[in-house]
CSV table of C-alpha atoms and ligand atoms in Angstrom, one decimal:
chain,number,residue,atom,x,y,z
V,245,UNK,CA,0.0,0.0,0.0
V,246,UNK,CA,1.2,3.4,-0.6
V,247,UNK,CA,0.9,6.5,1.8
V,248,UNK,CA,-2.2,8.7,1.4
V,249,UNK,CA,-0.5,12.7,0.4
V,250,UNK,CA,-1.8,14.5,2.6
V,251,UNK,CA,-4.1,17.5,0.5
V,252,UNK,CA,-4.2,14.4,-2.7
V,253,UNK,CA,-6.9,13.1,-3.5
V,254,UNK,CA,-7.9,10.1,-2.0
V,255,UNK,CA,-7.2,6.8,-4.8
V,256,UNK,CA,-10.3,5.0,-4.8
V,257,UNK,CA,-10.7,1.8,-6.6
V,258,UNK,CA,-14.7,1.1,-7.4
V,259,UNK,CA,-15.0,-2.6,-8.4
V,260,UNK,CA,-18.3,-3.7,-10.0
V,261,UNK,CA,-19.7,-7.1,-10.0
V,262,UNK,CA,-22.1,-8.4,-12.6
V,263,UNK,CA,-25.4,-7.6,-11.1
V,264,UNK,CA,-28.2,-5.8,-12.2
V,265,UNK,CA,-27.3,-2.9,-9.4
V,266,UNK,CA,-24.5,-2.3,-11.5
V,267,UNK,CA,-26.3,1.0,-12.5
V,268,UNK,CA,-26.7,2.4,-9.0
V,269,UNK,CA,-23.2,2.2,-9.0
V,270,UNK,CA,-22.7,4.9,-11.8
V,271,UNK,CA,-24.3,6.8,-9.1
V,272,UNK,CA,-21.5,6.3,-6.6
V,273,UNK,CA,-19.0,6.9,-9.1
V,274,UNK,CA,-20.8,10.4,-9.8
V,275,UNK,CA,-21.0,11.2,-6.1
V,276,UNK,CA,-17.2,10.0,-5.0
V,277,UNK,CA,-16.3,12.0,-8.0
V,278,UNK,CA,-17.9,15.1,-6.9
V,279,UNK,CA,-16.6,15.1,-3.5
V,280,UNK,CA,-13.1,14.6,-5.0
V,281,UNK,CA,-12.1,11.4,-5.7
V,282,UNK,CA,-9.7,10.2,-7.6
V,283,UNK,CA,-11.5,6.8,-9.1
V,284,UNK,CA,-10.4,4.1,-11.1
V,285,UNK,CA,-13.2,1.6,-12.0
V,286,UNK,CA,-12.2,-2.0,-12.3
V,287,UNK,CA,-15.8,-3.8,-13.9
V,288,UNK,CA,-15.8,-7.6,-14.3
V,289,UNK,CA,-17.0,-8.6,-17.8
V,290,UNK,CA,-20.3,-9.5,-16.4
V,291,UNK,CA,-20.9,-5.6,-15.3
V,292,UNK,CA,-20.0,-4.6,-18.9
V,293,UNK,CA,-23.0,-6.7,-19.7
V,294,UNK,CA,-25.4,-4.3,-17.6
V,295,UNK,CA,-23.3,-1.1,-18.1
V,296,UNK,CA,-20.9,-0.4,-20.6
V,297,UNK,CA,-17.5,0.9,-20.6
V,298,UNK,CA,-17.9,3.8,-22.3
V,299,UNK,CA,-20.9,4.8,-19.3
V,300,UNK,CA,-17.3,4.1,-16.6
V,301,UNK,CA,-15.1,5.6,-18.4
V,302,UNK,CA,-17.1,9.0,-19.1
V,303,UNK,CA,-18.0,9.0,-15.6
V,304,UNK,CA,-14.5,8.2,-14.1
V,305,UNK,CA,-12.7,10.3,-16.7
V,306,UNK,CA,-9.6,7.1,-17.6
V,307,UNK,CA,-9.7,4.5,-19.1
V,308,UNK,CA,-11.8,1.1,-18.4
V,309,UNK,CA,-10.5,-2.5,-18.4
V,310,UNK,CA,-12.1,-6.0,-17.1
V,311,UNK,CA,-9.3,-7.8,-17.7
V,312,UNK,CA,-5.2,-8.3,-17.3
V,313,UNK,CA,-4.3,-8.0,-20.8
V,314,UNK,CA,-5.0,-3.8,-21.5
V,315,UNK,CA,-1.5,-2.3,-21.0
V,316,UNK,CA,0.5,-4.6,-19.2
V,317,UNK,CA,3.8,-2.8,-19.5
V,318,UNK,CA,2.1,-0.1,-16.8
V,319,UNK,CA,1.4,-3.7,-15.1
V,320,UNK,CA,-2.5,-3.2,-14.0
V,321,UNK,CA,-3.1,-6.0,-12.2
V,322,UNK,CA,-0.7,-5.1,-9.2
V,323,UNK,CA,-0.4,-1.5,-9.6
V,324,UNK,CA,-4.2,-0.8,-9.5
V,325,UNK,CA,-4.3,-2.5,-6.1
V,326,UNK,CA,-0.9,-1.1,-4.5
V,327,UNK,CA,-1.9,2.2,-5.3
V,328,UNK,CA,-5.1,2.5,-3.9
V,329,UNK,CA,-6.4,3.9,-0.3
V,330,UNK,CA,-10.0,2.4,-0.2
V,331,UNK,CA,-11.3,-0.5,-2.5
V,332,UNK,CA,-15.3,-0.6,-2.9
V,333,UNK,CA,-17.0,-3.2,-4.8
V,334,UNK,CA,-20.6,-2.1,-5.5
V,335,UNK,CA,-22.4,-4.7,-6.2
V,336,UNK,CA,-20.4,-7.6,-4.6
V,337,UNK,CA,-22.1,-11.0,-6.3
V,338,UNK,CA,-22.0,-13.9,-4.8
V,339,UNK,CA,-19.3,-15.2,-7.2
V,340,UNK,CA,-17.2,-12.1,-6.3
V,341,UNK,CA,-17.6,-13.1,-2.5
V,342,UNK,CA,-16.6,-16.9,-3.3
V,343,UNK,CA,-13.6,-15.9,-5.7
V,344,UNK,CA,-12.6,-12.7,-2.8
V,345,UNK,CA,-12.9,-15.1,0.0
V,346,UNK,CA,-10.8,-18.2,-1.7
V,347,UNK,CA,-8.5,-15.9,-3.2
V,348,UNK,CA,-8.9,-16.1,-7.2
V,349,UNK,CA,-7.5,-14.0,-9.1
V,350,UNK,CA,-9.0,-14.5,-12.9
V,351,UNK,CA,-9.6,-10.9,-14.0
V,352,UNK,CA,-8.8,-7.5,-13.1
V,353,UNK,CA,-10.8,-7.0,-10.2
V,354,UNK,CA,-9.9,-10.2,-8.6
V,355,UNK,CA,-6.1,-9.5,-8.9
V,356,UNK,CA,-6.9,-5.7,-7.7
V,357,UNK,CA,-8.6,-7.3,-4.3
V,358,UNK,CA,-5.4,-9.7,-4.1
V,359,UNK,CA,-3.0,-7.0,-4.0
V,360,UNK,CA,-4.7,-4.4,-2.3
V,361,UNK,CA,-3.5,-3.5,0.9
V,362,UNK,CA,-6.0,-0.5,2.0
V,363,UNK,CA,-9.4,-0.7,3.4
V,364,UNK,CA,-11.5,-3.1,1.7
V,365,UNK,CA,-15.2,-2.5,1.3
V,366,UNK,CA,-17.8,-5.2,0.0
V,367,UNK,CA,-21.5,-4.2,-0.7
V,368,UNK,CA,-23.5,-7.7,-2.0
V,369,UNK,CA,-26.6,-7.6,-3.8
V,370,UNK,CA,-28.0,-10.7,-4.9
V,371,UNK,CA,-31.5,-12.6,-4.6
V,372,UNK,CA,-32.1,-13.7,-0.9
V,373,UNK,CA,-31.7,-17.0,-1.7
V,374,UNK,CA,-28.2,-16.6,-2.8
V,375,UNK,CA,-27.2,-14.6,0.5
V,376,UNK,CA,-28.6,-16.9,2.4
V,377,UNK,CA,-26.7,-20.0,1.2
V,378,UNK,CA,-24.6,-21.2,3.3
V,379,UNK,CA,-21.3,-21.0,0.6
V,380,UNK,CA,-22.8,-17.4,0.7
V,381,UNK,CA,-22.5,-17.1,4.3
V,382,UNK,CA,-19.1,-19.1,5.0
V,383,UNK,CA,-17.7,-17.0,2.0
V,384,UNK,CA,-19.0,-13.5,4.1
V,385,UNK,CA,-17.2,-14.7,7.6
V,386,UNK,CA,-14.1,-15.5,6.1
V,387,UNK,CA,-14.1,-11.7,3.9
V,388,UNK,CA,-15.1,-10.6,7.6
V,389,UNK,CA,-12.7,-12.5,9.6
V,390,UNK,CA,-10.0,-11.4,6.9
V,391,UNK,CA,-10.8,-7.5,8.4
V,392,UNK,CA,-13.0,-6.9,4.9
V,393,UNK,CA,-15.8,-4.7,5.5
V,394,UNK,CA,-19.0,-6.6,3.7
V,395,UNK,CA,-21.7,-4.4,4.3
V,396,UNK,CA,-25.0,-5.9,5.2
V,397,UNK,CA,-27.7,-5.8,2.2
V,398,UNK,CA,-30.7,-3.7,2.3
V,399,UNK,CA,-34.6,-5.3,2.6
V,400,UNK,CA,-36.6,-4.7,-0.2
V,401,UNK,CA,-37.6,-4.7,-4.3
V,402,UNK,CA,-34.9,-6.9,-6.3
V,403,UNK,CA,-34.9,-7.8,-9.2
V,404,UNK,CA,-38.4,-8.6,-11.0
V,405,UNK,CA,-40.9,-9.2,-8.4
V,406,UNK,CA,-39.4,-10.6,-5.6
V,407,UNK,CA,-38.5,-8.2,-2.7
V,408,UNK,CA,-36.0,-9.3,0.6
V,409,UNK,CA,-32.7,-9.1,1.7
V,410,UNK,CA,-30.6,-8.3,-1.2
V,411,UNK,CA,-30.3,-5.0,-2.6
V,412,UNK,CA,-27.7,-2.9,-2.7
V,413,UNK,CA,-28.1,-0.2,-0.1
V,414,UNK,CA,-28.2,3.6,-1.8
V,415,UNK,CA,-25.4,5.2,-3.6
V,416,UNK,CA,-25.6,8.3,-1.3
V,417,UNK,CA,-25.3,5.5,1.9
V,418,UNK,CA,-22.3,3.9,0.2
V,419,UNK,CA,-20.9,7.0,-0.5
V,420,UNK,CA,-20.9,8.3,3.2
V,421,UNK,CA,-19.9,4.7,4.3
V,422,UNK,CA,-16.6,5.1,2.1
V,423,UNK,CA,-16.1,8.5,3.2
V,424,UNK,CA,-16.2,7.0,7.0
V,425,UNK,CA,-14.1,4.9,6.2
V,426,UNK,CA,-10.8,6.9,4.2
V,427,UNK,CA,-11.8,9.7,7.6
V,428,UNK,CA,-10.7,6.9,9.4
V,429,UNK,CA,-7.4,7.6,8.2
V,430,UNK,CA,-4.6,4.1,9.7
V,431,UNK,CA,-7.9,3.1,11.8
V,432,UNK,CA,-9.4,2.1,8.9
V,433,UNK,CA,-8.5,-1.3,9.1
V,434,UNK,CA,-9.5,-1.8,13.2
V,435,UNK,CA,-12.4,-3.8,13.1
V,436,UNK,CA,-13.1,-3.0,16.8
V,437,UNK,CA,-16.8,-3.7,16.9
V,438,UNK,CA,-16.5,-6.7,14.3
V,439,UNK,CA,-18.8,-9.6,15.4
V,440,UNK,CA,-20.8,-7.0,17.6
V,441,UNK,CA,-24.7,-6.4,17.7
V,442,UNK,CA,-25.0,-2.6,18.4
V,443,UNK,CA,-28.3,-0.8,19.3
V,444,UNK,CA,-28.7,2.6,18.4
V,445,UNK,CA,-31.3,4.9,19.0
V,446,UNK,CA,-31.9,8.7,17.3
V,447,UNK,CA,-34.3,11.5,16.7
V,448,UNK,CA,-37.4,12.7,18.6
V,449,UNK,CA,-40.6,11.2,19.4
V,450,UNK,CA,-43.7,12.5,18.6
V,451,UNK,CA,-46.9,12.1,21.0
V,452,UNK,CA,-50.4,12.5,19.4
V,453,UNK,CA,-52.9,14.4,20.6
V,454,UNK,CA,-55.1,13.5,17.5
V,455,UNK,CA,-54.5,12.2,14.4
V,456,UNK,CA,-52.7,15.1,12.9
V,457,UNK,CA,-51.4,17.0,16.2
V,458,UNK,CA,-48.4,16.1,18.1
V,459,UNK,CA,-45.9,17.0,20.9
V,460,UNK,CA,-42.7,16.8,19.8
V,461,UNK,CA,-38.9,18.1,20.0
V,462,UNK,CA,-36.2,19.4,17.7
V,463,UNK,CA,-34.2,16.3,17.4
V,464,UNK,CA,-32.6,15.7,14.4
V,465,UNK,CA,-31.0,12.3,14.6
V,466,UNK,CA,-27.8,13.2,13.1
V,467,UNK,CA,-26.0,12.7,16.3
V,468,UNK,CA,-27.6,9.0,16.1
V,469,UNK,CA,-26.7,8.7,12.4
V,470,UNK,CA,-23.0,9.3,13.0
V,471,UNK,CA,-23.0,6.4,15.6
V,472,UNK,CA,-24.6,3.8,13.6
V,473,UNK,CA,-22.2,5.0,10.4
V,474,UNK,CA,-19.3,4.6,12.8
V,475,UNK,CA,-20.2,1.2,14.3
V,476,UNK,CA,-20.6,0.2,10.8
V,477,UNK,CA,-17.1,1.7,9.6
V,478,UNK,CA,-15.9,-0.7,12.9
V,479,UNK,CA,-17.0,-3.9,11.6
V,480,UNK,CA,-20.5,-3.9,13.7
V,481,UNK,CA,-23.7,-4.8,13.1
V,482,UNK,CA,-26.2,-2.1,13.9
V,483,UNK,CA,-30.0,-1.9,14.7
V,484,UNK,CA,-30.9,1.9,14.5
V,485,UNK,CA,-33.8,2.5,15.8
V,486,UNK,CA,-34.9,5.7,14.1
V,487,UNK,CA,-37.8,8.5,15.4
V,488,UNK,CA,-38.8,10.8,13.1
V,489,UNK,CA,-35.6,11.2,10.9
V,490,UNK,CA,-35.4,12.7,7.5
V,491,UNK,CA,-32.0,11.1,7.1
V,492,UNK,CA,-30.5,8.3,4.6
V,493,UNK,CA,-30.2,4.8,6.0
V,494,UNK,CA,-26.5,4.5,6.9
V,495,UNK,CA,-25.6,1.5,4.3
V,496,UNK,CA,-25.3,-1.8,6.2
V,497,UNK,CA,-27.5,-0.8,9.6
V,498,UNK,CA,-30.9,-2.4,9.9
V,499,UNK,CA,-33.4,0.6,10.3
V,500,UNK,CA,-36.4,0.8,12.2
V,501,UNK,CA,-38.7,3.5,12.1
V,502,UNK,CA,-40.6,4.6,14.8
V,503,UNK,CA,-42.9,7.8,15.7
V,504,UNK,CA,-43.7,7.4,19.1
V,505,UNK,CA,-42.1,6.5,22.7
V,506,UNK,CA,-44.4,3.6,23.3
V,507,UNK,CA,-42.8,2.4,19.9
V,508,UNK,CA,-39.0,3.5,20.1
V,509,UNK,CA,-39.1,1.6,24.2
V,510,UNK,CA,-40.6,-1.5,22.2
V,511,UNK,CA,-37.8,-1.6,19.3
V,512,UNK,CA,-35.3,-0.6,21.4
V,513,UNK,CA,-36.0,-3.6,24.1
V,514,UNK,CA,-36.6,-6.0,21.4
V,515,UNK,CA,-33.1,-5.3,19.7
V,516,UNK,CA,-31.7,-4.9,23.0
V,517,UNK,CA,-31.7,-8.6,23.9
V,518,UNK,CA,-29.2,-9.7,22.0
V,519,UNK,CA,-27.3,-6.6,21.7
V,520,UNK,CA,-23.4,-5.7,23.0
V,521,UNK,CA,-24.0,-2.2,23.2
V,522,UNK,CA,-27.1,0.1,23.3
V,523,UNK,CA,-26.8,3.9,23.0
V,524,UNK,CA,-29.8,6.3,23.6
V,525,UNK,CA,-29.2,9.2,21.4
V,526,UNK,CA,-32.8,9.5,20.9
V,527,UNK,CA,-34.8,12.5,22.6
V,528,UNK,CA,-38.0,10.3,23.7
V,529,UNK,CA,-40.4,12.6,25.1
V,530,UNK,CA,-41.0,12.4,28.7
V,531,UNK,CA,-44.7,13.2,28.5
V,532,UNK,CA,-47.4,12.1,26.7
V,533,UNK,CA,-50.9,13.6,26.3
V,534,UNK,CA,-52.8,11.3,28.8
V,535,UNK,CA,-55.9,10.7,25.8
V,536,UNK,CA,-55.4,10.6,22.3
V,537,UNK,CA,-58.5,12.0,20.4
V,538,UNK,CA,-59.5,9.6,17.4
V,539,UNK,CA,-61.1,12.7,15.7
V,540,UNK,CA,-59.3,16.3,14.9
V,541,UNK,CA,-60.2,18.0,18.3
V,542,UNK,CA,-62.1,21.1,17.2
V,543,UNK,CA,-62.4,25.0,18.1
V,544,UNK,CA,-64.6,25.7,20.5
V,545,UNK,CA,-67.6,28.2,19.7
V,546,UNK,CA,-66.7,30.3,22.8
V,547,UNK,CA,-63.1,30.5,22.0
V,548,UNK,CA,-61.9,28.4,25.0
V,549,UNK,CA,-58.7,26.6,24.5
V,550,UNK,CA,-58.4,22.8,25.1
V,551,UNK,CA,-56.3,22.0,28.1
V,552,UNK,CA,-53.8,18.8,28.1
V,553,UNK,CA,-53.6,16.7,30.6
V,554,UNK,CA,-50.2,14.6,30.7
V,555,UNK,CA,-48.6,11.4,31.7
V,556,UNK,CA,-45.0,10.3,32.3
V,557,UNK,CA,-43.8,8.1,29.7
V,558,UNK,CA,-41.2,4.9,31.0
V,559,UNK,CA,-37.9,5.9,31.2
V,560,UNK,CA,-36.4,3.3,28.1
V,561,UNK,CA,-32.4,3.7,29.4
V,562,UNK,CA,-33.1,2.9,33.0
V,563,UNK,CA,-35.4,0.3,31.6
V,564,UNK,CA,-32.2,-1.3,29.2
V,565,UNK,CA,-30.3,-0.7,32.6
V,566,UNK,CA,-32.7,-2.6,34.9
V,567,UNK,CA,-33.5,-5.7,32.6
V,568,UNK,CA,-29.5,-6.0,31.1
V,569,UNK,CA,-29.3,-9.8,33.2
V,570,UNK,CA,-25.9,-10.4,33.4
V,571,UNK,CA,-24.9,-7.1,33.2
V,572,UNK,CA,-22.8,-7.9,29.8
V,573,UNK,CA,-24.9,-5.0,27.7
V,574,UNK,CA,-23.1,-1.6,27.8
V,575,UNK,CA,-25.4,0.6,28.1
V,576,UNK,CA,-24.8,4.5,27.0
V,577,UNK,CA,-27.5,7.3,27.7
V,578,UNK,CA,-26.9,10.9,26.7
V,579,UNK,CA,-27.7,14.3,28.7
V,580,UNK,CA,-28.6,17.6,27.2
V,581,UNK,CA,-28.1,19.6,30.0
V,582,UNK,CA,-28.0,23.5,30.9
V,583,UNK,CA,-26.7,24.7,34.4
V,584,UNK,CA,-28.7,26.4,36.8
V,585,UNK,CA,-29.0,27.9,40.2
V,586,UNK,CA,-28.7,24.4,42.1
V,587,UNK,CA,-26.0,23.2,40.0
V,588,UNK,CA,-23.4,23.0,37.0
V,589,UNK,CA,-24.1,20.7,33.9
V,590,UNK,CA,-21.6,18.6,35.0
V,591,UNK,CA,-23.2,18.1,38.6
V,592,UNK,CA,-26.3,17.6,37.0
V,593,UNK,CA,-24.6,15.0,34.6
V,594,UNK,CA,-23.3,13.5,37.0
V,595,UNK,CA,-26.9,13.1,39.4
V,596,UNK,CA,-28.3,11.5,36.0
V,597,UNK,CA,-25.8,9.0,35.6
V,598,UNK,CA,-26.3,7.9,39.0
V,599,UNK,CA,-29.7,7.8,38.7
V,600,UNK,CA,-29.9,6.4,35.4
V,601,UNK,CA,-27.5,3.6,36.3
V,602,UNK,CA,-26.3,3.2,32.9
V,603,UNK,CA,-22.0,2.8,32.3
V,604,UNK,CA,-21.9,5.9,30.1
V,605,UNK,CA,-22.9,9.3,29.3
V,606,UNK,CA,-22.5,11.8,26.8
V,607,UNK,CA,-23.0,15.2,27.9
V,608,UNK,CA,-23.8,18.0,25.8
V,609,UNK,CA,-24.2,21.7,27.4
V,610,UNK,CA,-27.4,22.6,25.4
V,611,UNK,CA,-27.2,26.6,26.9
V,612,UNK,CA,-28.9,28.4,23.7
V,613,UNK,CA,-30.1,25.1,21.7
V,614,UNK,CA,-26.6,25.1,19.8
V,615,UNK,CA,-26.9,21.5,19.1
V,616,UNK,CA,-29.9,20.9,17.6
V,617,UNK,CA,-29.6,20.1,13.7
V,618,UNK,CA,-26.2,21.4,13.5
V,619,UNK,CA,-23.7,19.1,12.1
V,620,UNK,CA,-21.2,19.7,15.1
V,621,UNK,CA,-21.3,19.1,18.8
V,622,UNK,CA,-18.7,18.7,21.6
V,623,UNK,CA,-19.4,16.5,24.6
V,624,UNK,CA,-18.1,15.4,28.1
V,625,UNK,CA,-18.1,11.3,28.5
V,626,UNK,CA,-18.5,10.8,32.0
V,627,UNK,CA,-18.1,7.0,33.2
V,628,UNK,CA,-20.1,4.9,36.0
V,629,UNK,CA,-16.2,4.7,37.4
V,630,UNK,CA,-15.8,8.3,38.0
V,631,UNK,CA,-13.9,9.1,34.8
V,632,UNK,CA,-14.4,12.0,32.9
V,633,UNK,CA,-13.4,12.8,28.9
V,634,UNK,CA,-13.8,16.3,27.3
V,635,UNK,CA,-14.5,15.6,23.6
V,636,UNK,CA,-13.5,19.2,21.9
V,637,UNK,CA,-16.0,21.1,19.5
V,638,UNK,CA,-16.0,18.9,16.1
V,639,UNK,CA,-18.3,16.8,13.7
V,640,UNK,CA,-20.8,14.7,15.2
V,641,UNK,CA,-18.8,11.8,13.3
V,642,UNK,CA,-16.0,12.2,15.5
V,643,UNK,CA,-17.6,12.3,18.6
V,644,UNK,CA,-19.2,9.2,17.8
V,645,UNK,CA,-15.9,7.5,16.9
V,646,UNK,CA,-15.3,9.1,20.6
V,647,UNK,CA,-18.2,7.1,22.1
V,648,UNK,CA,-17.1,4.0,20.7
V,649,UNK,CA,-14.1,4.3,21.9
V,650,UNK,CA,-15.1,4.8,25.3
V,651,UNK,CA,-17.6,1.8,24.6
V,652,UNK,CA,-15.1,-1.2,23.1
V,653,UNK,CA,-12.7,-1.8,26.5
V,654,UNK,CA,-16.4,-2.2,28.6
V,655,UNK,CA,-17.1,-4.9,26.3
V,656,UNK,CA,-17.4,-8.2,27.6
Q,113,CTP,N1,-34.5,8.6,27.8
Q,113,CTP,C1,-35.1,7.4,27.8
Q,113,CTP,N2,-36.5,7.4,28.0
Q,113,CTP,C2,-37.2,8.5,28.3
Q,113,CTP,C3,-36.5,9.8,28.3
Q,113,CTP,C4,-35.1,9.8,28.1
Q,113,CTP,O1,-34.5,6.4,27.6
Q,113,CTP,N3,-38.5,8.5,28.4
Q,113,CTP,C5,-33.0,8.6,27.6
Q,113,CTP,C6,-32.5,9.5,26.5
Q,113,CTP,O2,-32.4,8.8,25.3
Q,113,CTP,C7,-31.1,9.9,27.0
Q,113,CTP,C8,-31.3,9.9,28.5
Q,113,CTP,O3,-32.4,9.1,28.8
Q,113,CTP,O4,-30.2,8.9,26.7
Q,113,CTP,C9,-31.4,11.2,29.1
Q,113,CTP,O5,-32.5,11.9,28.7
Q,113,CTP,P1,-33.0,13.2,29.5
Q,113,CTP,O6,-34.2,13.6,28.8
Q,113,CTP,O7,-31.9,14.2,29.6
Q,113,CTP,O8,-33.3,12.5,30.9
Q,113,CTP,P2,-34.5,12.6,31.8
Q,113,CTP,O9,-34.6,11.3,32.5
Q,113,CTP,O10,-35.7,13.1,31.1
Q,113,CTP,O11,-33.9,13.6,32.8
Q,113,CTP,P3,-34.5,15.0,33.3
Q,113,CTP,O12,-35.0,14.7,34.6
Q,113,CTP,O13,-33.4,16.0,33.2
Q,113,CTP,O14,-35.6,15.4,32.3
């Protein structure tokens, strides 16, 4: 592997398998190009069948080859590899997992993945059937075990009919998942979470007061979305359970969607059983209206206003904390906190975490609402053990990477 120049462009290789998601990945070529890229694509002969040369070449602005035989005295089938920070193959078939995994080397791309030395980064899309087989699934662990990030297919329409696991999660996904992963910098290849189940929750729940009024809270989920995207960059697999975001699914996680608290406690618990690690980014609301109206609650003639009569809603993080067993879950909650008269943010932070029992938790001074839908935030980790960590201003992808950090020596 050569050394990234600092200020270059980062060298990405984009492999494409022979699958009929081919085309989304003239989508991630567009995109990694746009945000600076310097990409070679590598097609097997298959993908020329669904999308031409000509289409890679014009997108990636060189020149395209499937096999070993185009230039050889500028040696391709080494160089191509050696020279690259971050290989991506989008979509990884199942025959490109078996030949990755076994080590064949028959074309191009094959011989690119053999020499590589950077990050490697496999997204499959196949028929269900075909992921599911067990050649499929031996051929995964080994790419995994090997430090090879294979990204977890989507759910949903394949090809014809049939809709499942499969598909190849959305070029703007991979894009951000490749992005995490070159940020990573000599990280990159730390698989610190690899093997993990990870529970993450994000954004703000909404509490109905009729069918098309709710209580709800400025919440944007990004802070959630940079967790799951960084457990993912580490190898994990992630359950984010989602409320109310208008955000891409990070490529790889397993999204659940969710409006209310009722629903975010019951995802959260369910995922939570056979999770490692749980982290409550979310903002569940506390209170709920105490009746929901089945009809639009109406004016009154006498201009009177309606008043709401609320009730607590369970505390999810000291529920996770309470019903953990063995005590193996980690279990992180986060504070938005201002100071006041009776105390600093810290001492407040500090009365939550007892009280919330939980072995993390972020704290983020939210004097003046700063936080909210921004794309930065700076946080203090304080630990069940006393310790304390100041995480300096920066993007909510750092202080995720941050989190995990904190999170990985706790695991069992
Ligand atoms: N949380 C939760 N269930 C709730 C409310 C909050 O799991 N019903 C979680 C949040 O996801 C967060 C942590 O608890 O991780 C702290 O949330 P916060 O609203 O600050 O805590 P509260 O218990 O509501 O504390 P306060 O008394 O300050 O309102």
């Amino acid at each position: 592997m050569t050394t990234p120049v600092p200020g270059e462009a980062p060298r990405v290789v984009l492999g494409v398998a022979g699958g009929i998601a081919a085309y989304k990945a003239c989508e991630l070529l567009r995109r990694l190009r746009e945000s600076g890229h310097d990409v070679t694509v590598v097609p097997t002969a298959a993908a020329l069948e669904f999308v031409g040369a000509p289409t890679w070449s014009a997108l990636s602005g060189k020149p395209v080859s499937a096999q070993v035989w185009d230039a050889v005295h500028e040696v391709p089938h080494v160089r191509i590899g050696q020279g690259a920070d971050l290989v991506v193959v989008a979509p990884a078939t199942a025959d490109l997992l078996a030949k990755a995994a076994h080590g064949l080397a028959d074309d191009l791309l094959t011989n690119t993945l053999l020499t590589a030395r950077c990050p490697v980064v496999l997204a499959p899309a196949m028929h269900t059937e075909m992921w599911e087989h067990p050649a499929t699934v031996a051929n995964v662990a080994t790419l995994r075990s090997r430090g090879v990030l294979v990204v977890e297919p989507a759910v949903g329409r394949l090809t014809g009919a049939d809709s499942g696991k499969g598909r190849l999660p959305e070029p703007e996904a991979l894009a951000a998942l490749c992005q995490d992963v070159l940020d990573r910098g000599a990280s990159a290849g730390v698989h610190d979470l690899g093997g993990r189940h990870v529970v993450v929750s994000a954004g703000g729940t909404r509490e109905y007061l009729d069918p098309v009024r709710f209580l709800g809270n400025r919440s944007s989920g990004r802070q959630g979305h940079a967790l799951a995207r960084a457990a993912l960059a580490r190898g994990a697999r992630v359950t984010l359970v989602a409320a109310n975001v208008a955000l891409p699914a990070p490529a790889g996680a397993d999204v659940v969607a969710v409006e209310t608290t009722a629903q975010l406690r019951e995802a959260v618990l369910a995922a939570a059983a056979d999770a490692d690690a749980v982290v409550m980014s979310a903002a569940p609301a506390d209170f709920r209206p105490a009746q929901v109206s089945e009809a639009k609650i109406k004016k009154d003639e006498d201009g009177s206003a309606p008043s709401i009569a609320l009730v607590q809603n369970p505390d999810i993080l000291r529920e996770l904390v309470t019903t953990r067993g063995a005590g193996d879950t980690v279990v992180v909650g986060f504070a938005a906190e201002t100071g006041d008269a009776r105390g600093s943010v810290l001492d407040h932070a500090r009365a939550k975490l007892a009280r919330k029992g939980c072995d993390l938790l972020v704290v983020n001074d939210v004097s003046g609402g700063a936080v909210f839908g921004s794309t930065e935030n700076e946080a203090v980790l304080l630990d069940a053990d006393g310790g304390q960590r100041p995480v300096p201003r920066g993007s909510k992808e750092s202080l995720a990477h941050a989190i995990w950090d904190a999170v990985v020596p706790r695991l069992a």
